[in-house]
Short mmCIF file of C-alpha atoms in Angstrom, two decimals:
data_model
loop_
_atom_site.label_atom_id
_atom_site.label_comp_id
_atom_site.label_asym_id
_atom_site.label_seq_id
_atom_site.Cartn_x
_atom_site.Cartn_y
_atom_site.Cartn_z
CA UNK F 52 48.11 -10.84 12.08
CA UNK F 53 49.48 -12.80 8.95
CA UNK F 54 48.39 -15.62 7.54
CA UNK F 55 51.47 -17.54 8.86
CA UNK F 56 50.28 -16.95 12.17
CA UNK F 57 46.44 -17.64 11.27
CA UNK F 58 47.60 -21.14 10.35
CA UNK F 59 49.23 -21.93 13.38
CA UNK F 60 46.60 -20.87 15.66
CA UNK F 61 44.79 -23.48 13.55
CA UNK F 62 47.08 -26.02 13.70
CA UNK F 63 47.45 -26.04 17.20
CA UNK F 64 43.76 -25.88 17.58
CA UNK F 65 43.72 -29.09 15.19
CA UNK F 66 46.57 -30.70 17.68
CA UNK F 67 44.46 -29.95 20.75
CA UNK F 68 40.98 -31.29 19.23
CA UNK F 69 40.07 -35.00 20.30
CA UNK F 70 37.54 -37.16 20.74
CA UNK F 71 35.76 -37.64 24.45
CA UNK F 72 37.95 -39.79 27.10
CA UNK F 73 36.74 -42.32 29.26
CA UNK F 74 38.54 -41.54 32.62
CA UNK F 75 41.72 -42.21 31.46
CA UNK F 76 42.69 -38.67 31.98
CA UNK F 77 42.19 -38.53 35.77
CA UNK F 78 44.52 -36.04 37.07
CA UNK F 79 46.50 -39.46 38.66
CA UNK F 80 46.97 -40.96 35.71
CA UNK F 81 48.56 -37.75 34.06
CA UNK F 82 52.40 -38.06 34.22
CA UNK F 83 54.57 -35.76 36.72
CA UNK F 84 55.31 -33.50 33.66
CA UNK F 85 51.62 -32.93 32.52
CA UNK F 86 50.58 -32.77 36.03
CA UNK F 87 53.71 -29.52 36.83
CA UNK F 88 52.09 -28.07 33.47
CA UNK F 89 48.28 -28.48 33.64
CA UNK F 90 48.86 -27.02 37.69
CA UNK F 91 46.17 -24.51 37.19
CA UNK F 92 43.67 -26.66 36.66
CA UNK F 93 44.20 -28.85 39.36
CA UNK F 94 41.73 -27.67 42.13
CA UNK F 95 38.80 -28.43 38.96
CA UNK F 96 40.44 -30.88 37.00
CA UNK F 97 37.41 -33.79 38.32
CA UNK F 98 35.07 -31.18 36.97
CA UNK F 99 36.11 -30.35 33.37
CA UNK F 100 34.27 -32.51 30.99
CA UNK F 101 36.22 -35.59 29.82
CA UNK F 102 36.88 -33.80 26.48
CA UNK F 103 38.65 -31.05 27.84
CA UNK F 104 41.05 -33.15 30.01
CA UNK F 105 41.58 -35.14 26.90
CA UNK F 106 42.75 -31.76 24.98
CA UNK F 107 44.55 -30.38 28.14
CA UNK F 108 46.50 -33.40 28.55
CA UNK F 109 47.36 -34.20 24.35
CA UNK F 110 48.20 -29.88 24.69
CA UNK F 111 50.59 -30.94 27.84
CA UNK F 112 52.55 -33.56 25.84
CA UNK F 113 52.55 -32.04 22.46
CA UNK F 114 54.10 -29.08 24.81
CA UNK F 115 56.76 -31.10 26.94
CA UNK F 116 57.75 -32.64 23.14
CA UNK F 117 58.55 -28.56 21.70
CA UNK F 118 61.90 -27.53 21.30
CA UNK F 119 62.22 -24.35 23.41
CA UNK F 120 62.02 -21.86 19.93
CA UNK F 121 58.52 -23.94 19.43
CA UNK F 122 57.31 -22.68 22.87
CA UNK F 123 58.60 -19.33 22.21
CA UNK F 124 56.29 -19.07 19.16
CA UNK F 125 53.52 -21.11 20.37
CA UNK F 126 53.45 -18.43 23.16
CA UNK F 127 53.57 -15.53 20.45
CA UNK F 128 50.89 -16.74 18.60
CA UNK F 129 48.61 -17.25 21.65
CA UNK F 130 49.09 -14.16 23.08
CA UNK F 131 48.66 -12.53 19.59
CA UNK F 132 45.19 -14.94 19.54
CA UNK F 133 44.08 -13.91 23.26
CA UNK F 134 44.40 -10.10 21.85
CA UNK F 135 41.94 -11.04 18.39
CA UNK F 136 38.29 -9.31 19.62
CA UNK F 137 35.81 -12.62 20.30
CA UNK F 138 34.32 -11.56 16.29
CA UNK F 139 37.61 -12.50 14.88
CA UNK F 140 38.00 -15.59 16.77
CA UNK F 141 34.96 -16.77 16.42
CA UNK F 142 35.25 -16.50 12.53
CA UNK F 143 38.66 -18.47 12.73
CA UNK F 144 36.91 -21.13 14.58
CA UNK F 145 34.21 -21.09 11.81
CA UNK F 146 36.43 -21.38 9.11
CA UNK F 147 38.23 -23.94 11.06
CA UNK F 148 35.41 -25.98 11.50
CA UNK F 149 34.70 -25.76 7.64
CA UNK F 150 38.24 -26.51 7.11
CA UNK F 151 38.06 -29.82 8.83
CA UNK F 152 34.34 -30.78 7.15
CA UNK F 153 36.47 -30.84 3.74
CA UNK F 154 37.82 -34.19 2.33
CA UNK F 155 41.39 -34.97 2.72
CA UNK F 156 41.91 -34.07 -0.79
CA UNK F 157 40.77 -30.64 -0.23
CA UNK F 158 42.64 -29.91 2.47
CA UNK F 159 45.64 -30.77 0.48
CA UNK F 160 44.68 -28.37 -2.16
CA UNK F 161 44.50 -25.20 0.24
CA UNK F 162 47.41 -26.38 1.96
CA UNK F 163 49.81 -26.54 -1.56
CA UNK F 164 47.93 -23.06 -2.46
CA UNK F 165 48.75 -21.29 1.19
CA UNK F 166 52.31 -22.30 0.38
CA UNK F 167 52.26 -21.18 -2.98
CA UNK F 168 51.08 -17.90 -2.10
CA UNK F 169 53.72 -17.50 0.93
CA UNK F 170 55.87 -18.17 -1.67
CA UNK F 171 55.66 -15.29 -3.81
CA UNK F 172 57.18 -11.92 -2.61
CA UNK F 173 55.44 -9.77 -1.25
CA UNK F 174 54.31 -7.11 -3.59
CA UNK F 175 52.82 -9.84 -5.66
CA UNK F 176 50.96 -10.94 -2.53
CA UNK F 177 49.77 -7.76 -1.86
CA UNK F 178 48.25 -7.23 -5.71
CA UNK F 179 46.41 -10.06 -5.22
CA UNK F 180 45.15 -9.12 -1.82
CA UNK F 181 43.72 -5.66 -3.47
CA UNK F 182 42.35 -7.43 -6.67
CA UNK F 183 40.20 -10.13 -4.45
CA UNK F 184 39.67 -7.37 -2.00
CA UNK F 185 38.16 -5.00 -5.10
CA UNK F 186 35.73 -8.11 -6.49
CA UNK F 187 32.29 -8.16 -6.33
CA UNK F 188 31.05 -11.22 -4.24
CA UNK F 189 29.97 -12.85 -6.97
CA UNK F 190 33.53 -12.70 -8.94
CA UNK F 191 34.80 -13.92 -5.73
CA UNK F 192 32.42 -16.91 -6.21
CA UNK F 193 33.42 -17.35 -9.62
CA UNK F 194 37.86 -16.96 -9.25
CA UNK F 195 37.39 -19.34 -6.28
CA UNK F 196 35.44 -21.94 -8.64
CA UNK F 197 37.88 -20.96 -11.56
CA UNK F 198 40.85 -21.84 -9.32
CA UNK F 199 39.24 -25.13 -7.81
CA UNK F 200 38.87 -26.74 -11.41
CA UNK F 201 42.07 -25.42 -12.98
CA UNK F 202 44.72 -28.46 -13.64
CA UNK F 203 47.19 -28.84 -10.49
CA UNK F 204 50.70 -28.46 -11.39
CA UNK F 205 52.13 -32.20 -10.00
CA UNK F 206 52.93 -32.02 -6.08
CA UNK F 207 56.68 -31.26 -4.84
CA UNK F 208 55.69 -33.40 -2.41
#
């Protein structure tokens, strides 16, 4: 699985996370469209907690507004994330988690370096891959501190 893919299994996570509902995701007050999507969970949808009704129904609009290319790879990536072994996923929920715990301005800063990286070809990507992949955890400690104090070339923002 690439790190293309990685990312959007995150970001869809990060679409579908929300904070706790207060009833006003009763399976009435869902609209026709979320109702014909969400189907499945019908029978139990008085029984889910509030928060997963909440992220069912946000997952049911965010889906209804996809083009139909967007569902085709939303689809792709979640069958290639039903497929990870429960290890992997749980690590991409931990470094999810730790993802979100970091300030805005952190974020930003592994967001501009995932694209830089994506940018370069591919046997440059790989090189770097093998180097981290041949360090020592403590020079892995030490690049990642080098690279998080090293001057930012301005954003193309």
């Amino acid at each position: 699985m690439t790190a293309r893919n990685l990312l959007g299994i995150a970001l869809l996570l990060l679409i579908s996370a929300a904070a706790y509902g207060d009833g006003e995701f009763s399976w009435d007050r869902l609209s026709k469209s979320q109702q014909a999507i969400l189907a499945e969970f019908r029978a139990d949808w008085d029984n889910l907690p509030p928060k997963r009704q909440e992220r069912l129904s946000r997952g049911a609009e965010h889906w209804m507004a996809m083009s139909d290319g967007e569902r085709k790879e939303a689809k792709a990536r979640f069958s290639d994330w039903r497929e990870l072994p429960n290890e992997r996923r749980d690590l991409i929920r931990e470094r999810y988690d730790t993802y979100t715990s970091l300030s805005p301005d952190e974020q930003k800063r592994i967001r501009e370096n995932f694209h830089r990286f994506n940018r370069m070809n591919h046997e440059r990507r790989q090189k770097m891959r093998e180097r981290y992949r041949d360090m020592t955890p403590e020079q892995r400690q030490r690049a990642r501190e080098r690279m998080r104090d090293r001057p930012r070339p301005p954003s193309r923002d």
